[in-house]
Amino acid sequence: MANITKKVSWSSRGDDSGLVGEGTPLLNGSEAPKHSRQVSMVANLPSQLLLPLLPEEDAGSCFISHSKVTLAHSLDYDNIENQLFLEEERRMSHMSFRCLEISRWVICGLIGILTGLIACFIDIVVEKLAGLKYQVIKESILKFTEVGGLSVSLILWAVLNSTFVMVGAIIVAFIEPIAAGSGIPQIKCYLNGVKIPRVVRLKTLMVKVFGVICSVVGGLAVGKEGPMIHSGAVVAAGVSQGRSTSLKRDFKIFEYFRRDTEKRDFVSAGAAAGVSAAFGAPVGGVLFSLEEGASFWNQITVWQIKSFFASMISTVTLNFFLSIYHGKPGDLSSPGLINFGRFESDVRNFDTKQCLVYFFFLFLFCAGGLLGALFNVLNYWLTIFRIRYVHRPCLQVMEAMLVAAVTATVSFTMIYFSNDCQPLGPEHNEEYPLQLFCADGEYNAMATAFFNTPERSVRSLFHNQPGSYNPLTLGLFTLTYFFLACWTYGLAVSAGVFIPSLLIGAAWGRLCGILLASFTPSNPNWADPGKYALIGAAAQLGGIVRMTLSLTVIMVEATGNVVYGLPIMLVLMTAKIVGDYFEEGIYDIHIKLQSVPFLHWEAPVMSSPVICFNRIEKVGTIVDTLSNTSTNHNGFPVVAQVSDSDEPAKLCGLILRSQLIVLLKHKVFVELAQSRLSQRKLQLKDFRDAYPRFPPIQSIHVSQDERECMMDLTEFMNPTPYTVPQDTSLPRVFKLFRALGLRHLVVVDDENRVIGLVTRKDLARYHLGKHGLEELQLAQT
């Protein structure tokens, strides 16, 4: 799949730094930068895995969020064990370490509570506003059905939908575009080690919450469950830092956790809490945070226990407050935003013949992979169209309003021309039944699917009695809602794709159950349409998002019956295998379109030249290197002091751009330290206070005299960076890089001399060639 985005160059890696062009002047009017050392050579790797590399910048990549182009940069998951870090660790007592561990549990508990409260707020507001909207429209339809003029009801429906969606689209397009969509691709990238700017801001959370309320109430083919994952991650990122950069408030707590290493672990717990709040699936939430991009599998025995704790707190909090809201305190029967309802299995009917029917019918669920691939392909081309032509905020708002009006019109038309009338008996618990042209005591079955929130429609397809829908109703609904959902996903609104996928799959799954029952009239229990709706929902969702393990557990936990675990798992695996043959998952597609350096588990390639600093380096050289817009490197190997020559120097450590900026800001120069004996020694707190928005290099003032000073990097560099010998095979390099969540991996020769530097973008950008044998040039990006 071609990448349609264009690469941009930035002057720094900060979140809020401005865009600087190629011709940006350097500090103090200095000339083009002169690097202290450059190492560029061809490494002789094993002949079975020599791959081409390209010089690219690891500081970031182009990320398109509708109307804005922003910069994504990698996270430094590896601890910088420099002298400051080691001294702080030595000063800490055993009780201090215990307090830190207790703080981690406290933070996870707060993450769960706040995520559950946000989910409760969204659910209550959506229920109230949607109920009011549907009640007004229902009264209008009842009034004009008898006297004529149903077009007024249609206009009312379209206007109400468009109004809510307009509000949601305006706050997204004009205030915070990163809040568009479900946010799962961005969180998946974060867990993979890439931070998208503004993705975990407080403003993003506010826009996400109110935006998803407007989207769901506005009748779009969306769900509120996906955005809960993003919301949980934002809560985790904020709580774990003990301050709000958006509100400019520092509560002076949890300062130890102000680094990428800790923050990403908490974001993982927040994502798990979001899944738990959405589906009432704590275990599924933990598995989701692992499956969707987390690269620290070695932490499963430690951090995933904390993630599970946050997930449990989240679902209990939501359950508790919803029970109070519904007037049944202590009735913990609503564990998530969507409640599938409990699926009871009839063991007496689950005999050998029924097993054969189930396994035979699994072949038909290849349709889940096929329909998922079709959905993703159509959405891919729609996204390209939006990037090219619907890139202005005003156009994005107009498109969202158009989709809302069209959705209301199509829904009304389908209900108007439907003649599927079902008896309204005591066993039917429809929320907003429409009689329309049906006889007294009957309701329009098409309205049950369209004239409702998507969550309630899914539940009705799962649990309504056999005979509640005729095949034509389900077929038309599946076809119509499929294209509406495909058109909707990618709008400039906060919305998820989970529930639309479940609704589409539940519709055609129930249809297949009805058709199967018609072929076996002697034993209709073989084809319970509700159970086939569940399997179809899993197949469709798996075909679109391509998740297997976590989605299986989520579905089992949401249904409350482990009996369906095996068929759900087989269906998800089948849908993924079939769908992957044609197209990637929907989240992977959007990540690729946004040009994010995401690392999958398959080994691709690397890149040149390496820019190194001496142990004691000239300030002017550091400033010029950091200011060079064509080489926005993030990490720099520190080498032993050598004369200017073409020979590689021995590795002493690794120092980051952010560290150098802090050192320049505080003017940690050798000459100043010698002349001012009372100068305060720089501490780790100075680096944590600057995290995560380090100032751009252009904001650091360095005079001409100061440019001649020297800077000693020994105390601040990481003296033990991860390294590999030059003859290491690429698969081994990639597995080390991916499993540890690295950002830089230094390549050295037999004498520990720097040969090259492998970075995230090197590995993410290029794939194996047809022959798999190419010349490899190691480089720093």
mmCIF file of N, CA, C and O in Angstrom, residues 536-565:
data_model
loop_
_atom_site.group_PDB
_atom_site.id
_atom_site.type_symbol
_atom_site.label_atom_id
_atom_site.label_comp_id
_atom_site.label_asym_id
_atom_site.label_seq_id
_atom_site.Cartn_x
_atom_site.Cartn_y
_atom_site.Cartn_z
ATOM 1 N N GLY A 536 -21.535 -14.068 14.562
ATOM 2 C CA GLY A 536 -21.377 -13.146 13.436
ATOM 3 C C GLY A 536 -20.782 -11.820 13.856
ATOM 4 O O GLY A 536 -19.953 -11.242 13.148
ATOM 5 N N ALA A 537 -21.186 -11.307 15.032
ATOM 6 C CA ALA A 537 -20.621 -10.054 15.533
ATOM 7 C C ALA A 537 -19.125 -10.196 15.768
ATOM 8 O O ALA A 537 -18.338 -9.302 15.420
ATOM 9 N N ALA A 538 -18.719 -11.322 16.353
ATOM 10 C CA ALA A 538 -17.290 -11.551 16.582
ATOM 11 C C ALA A 538 -16.535 -11.648 15.264
ATOM 12 O O ALA A 538 -15.421 -11.118 15.129
ATOM 13 N N ALA A 539 -17.127 -12.327 14.279
ATOM 14 C CA ALA A 539 -16.469 -12.485 12.983
ATOM 15 C C ALA A 539 -16.277 -11.141 12.291
ATOM 16 O O ALA A 539 -15.210 -10.852 11.746
ATOM 17 N N GLN A 540 -17.317 -10.310 12.304
ATOM 18 C CA GLN A 540 -17.219 -9.014 11.633
ATOM 19 C C GLN A 540 -16.214 -8.097 12.324
ATOM 20 O O GLN A 540 -15.394 -7.440 11.669
ATOM 21 N N LEU A 541 -16.262 -8.070 13.652
ATOM 22 C CA LEU A 541 -15.317 -7.234 14.390
ATOM 23 C C LEU A 541 -13.893 -7.721 14.194
ATOM 24 O O LEU A 541 -12.969 -6.927 13.994
ATOM 25 N N GLY A 542 -13.688 -9.044 14.233
ATOM 26 C CA GLY A 542 -12.354 -9.583 14.000
ATOM 27 C C GLY A 542 -11.862 -9.325 12.590
ATOM 28 O O GLY A 542 -10.671 -9.090 12.367
ATOM 29 N N GLY A 543 -12.766 -9.353 11.613
ATOM 30 C CA GLY A 543 -12.377 -9.087 10.235
ATOM 31 C C GLY A 543 -11.966 -7.650 9.999
ATOM 32 O O GLY A 543 -11.202 -7.363 9.081
ATOM 33 N N ILE A 544 -12.444 -6.737 10.838
ATOM 34 C CA ILE A 544 -12.110 -5.321 10.675
ATOM 35 C C ILE A 544 -10.880 -4.934 11.494
ATOM 36 O O ILE A 544 -9.953 -4.316 10.980
ATOM 37 N N VAL A 545 -10.844 -5.316 12.776
ATOM 38 C CA VAL A 545 -9.750 -4.870 13.638
ATOM 39 C C VAL A 545 -8.629 -5.889 13.743
ATOM 40 O O VAL A 545 -7.524 -5.569 14.207
ATOM 41 N N ARG A 546 -8.869 -7.160 13.388
ATOM 42 C CA ARG A 546 -7.858 -8.236 13.336
ATOM 43 C C ARG A 546 -7.243 -8.521 14.707
ATOM 44 O O ARG A 546 -6.040 -8.733 14.802
ATOM 45 N N MET A 547 -8.027 -8.531 15.731
ATOM 46 C CA MET A 547 -7.547 -8.952 17.046
ATOM 47 C C MET A 547 -8.044 -10.377 17.295
ATOM 48 O O MET A 547 -9.113 -10.755 16.833
ATOM 49 N N THR A 548 -7.291 -11.149 18.041
ATOM 50 C CA THR A 548 -7.673 -12.539 18.287
ATOM 51 C C THR A 548 -7.779 -12.839 19.780
ATOM 52 O O THR A 548 -8.870 -13.039 20.304
ATOM 53 N N LEU A 549 -6.643 -12.855 20.456
ATOM 54 C CA LEU A 549 -6.625 -13.276 21.856
ATOM 55 C C LEU A 549 -7.443 -12.349 22.742
ATOM 56 O O LEU A 549 -8.343 -12.789 23.471
ATOM 57 N N SER A 550 -7.144 -11.059 22.695
ATOM 58 C CA SER A 550 -7.843 -10.122 23.577
ATOM 59 C C SER A 550 -9.325 -10.045 23.246
ATOM 60 O O SER A 550 -10.172 -9.979 24.146
ATOM 61 N N LEU A 551 -9.670 -10.059 21.973
ATOM 62 C CA LEU A 551 -11.073 -9.967 21.580
ATOM 63 C C LEU A 551 -11.847 -11.207 22.003
ATOM 64 O O LEU A 551 -13.021 -11.119 22.376
ATOM 65 N N THR A 552 -11.204 -12.373 21.954
ATOM 66 C CA THR A 552 -11.861 -13.594 22.428
ATOM 67 C C THR A 552 -12.228 -13.467 23.894
ATOM 68 O O THR A 552 -13.364 -13.760 24.305
ATOM 69 N N VAL A 553 -11.282 -13.027 24.699
ATOM 70 C CA VAL A 553 -11.533 -12.899 26.138
ATOM 71 C C VAL A 553 -12.575 -11.818 26.405
ATOM 72 O O VAL A 553 -13.436 -11.968 27.283
ATOM 73 N N ILE A 554 -12.522 -10.703 25.661
ATOM 74 C CA ILE A 554 -13.510 -9.638 25.843
ATOM 75 C C ILE A 554 -14.911 -10.149 25.559
ATOM 76 O O ILE A 554 -15.858 -9.900 26.327
ATOM 77 N N MET A 555 -15.078 -10.898 24.470
ATOM 78 C CA MET A 555 -16.395 -11.411 24.112
ATOM 79 C C MET A 555 -16.887 -12.431 25.145
ATOM 80 O O MET A 555 -18.067 -12.447 25.500
ATOM 81 N N VAL A 556 -15.989 -13.270 25.615
ATOM 82 C CA VAL A 556 -16.389 -14.264 26.617
ATOM 83 C C VAL A 556 -16.794 -13.578 27.919
ATOM 84 O O VAL A 556 -17.804 -13.935 28.538
ATOM 85 N N GLU A 557 -16.009 -12.588 28.353
ATOM 86 C CA GLU A 557 -16.353 -11.885 29.584
ATOM 87 C C GLU A 557 -17.647 -11.091 29.432
ATOM 88 O O GLU A 557 -18.448 -11.003 30.369
ATOM 89 N N ALA A 558 -17.857 -10.501 28.251
ATOM 90 C CA ALA A 558 -19.051 -9.684 28.042
ATOM 91 C C ALA A 558 -20.317 -10.534 27.982
ATOM 92 O O ALA A 558 -21.398 -10.071 28.359
ATOM 93 N N THR A 559 -20.211 -11.765 27.498
ATOM 94 C CA THR A 559 -21.379 -12.638 27.402
ATOM 95 C C THR A 559 -21.613 -13.437 28.670
ATOM 96 O O THR A 559 -22.706 -13.954 28.889
ATOM 97 N N GLY A 560 -20.585 -13.558 29.511
ATOM 98 C CA GLY A 560 -20.731 -14.282 30.758
ATOM 99 C C GLY A 560 -20.853 -15.777 30.599
ATOM 100 O O GLY A 560 -21.395 -16.450 31.477
ATOM 101 N N ASN A 561 -20.370 -16.333 29.479
ATOM 102 C CA ASN A 561 -20.473 -17.774 29.253
ATOM 103 C C ASN A 561 -19.234 -18.251 28.528
ATOM 104 O O ASN A 561 -18.997 -17.899 27.370
ATOM 105 N N VAL A 562 -18.430 -19.082 29.196
ATOM 106 C CA VAL A 562 -17.180 -19.552 28.623
ATOM 107 C C VAL A 562 -17.411 -20.619 27.558
ATOM 108 O O VAL A 562 -16.497 -20.952 26.801
ATOM 109 N N VAL A 563 -18.639 -21.148 27.466
ATOM 110 C CA VAL A 563 -18.933 -22.187 26.475
ATOM 111 C C VAL A 563 -18.683 -21.677 25.063
ATOM 112 O O VAL A 563 -18.277 -22.421 24.174
ATOM 113 N N TYR A 564 -18.904 -20.380 24.850
ATOM 114 C CA TYR A 564 -18.752 -19.820 23.511
ATOM 115 C C TYR A 564 -17.322 -19.386 23.218
ATOM 116 O O TYR A 564 -17.054 -18.799 22.169
ATOM 117 N N GLY A 565 -16.404 -19.650 24.139
ATOM 118 C CA GLY A 565 -15.018 -19.251 23.930
ATOM 119 C C GLY A 565 -14.387 -19.915 22.728
ATOM 120 O O GLY A 565 -13.718 -19.270 21.917
#
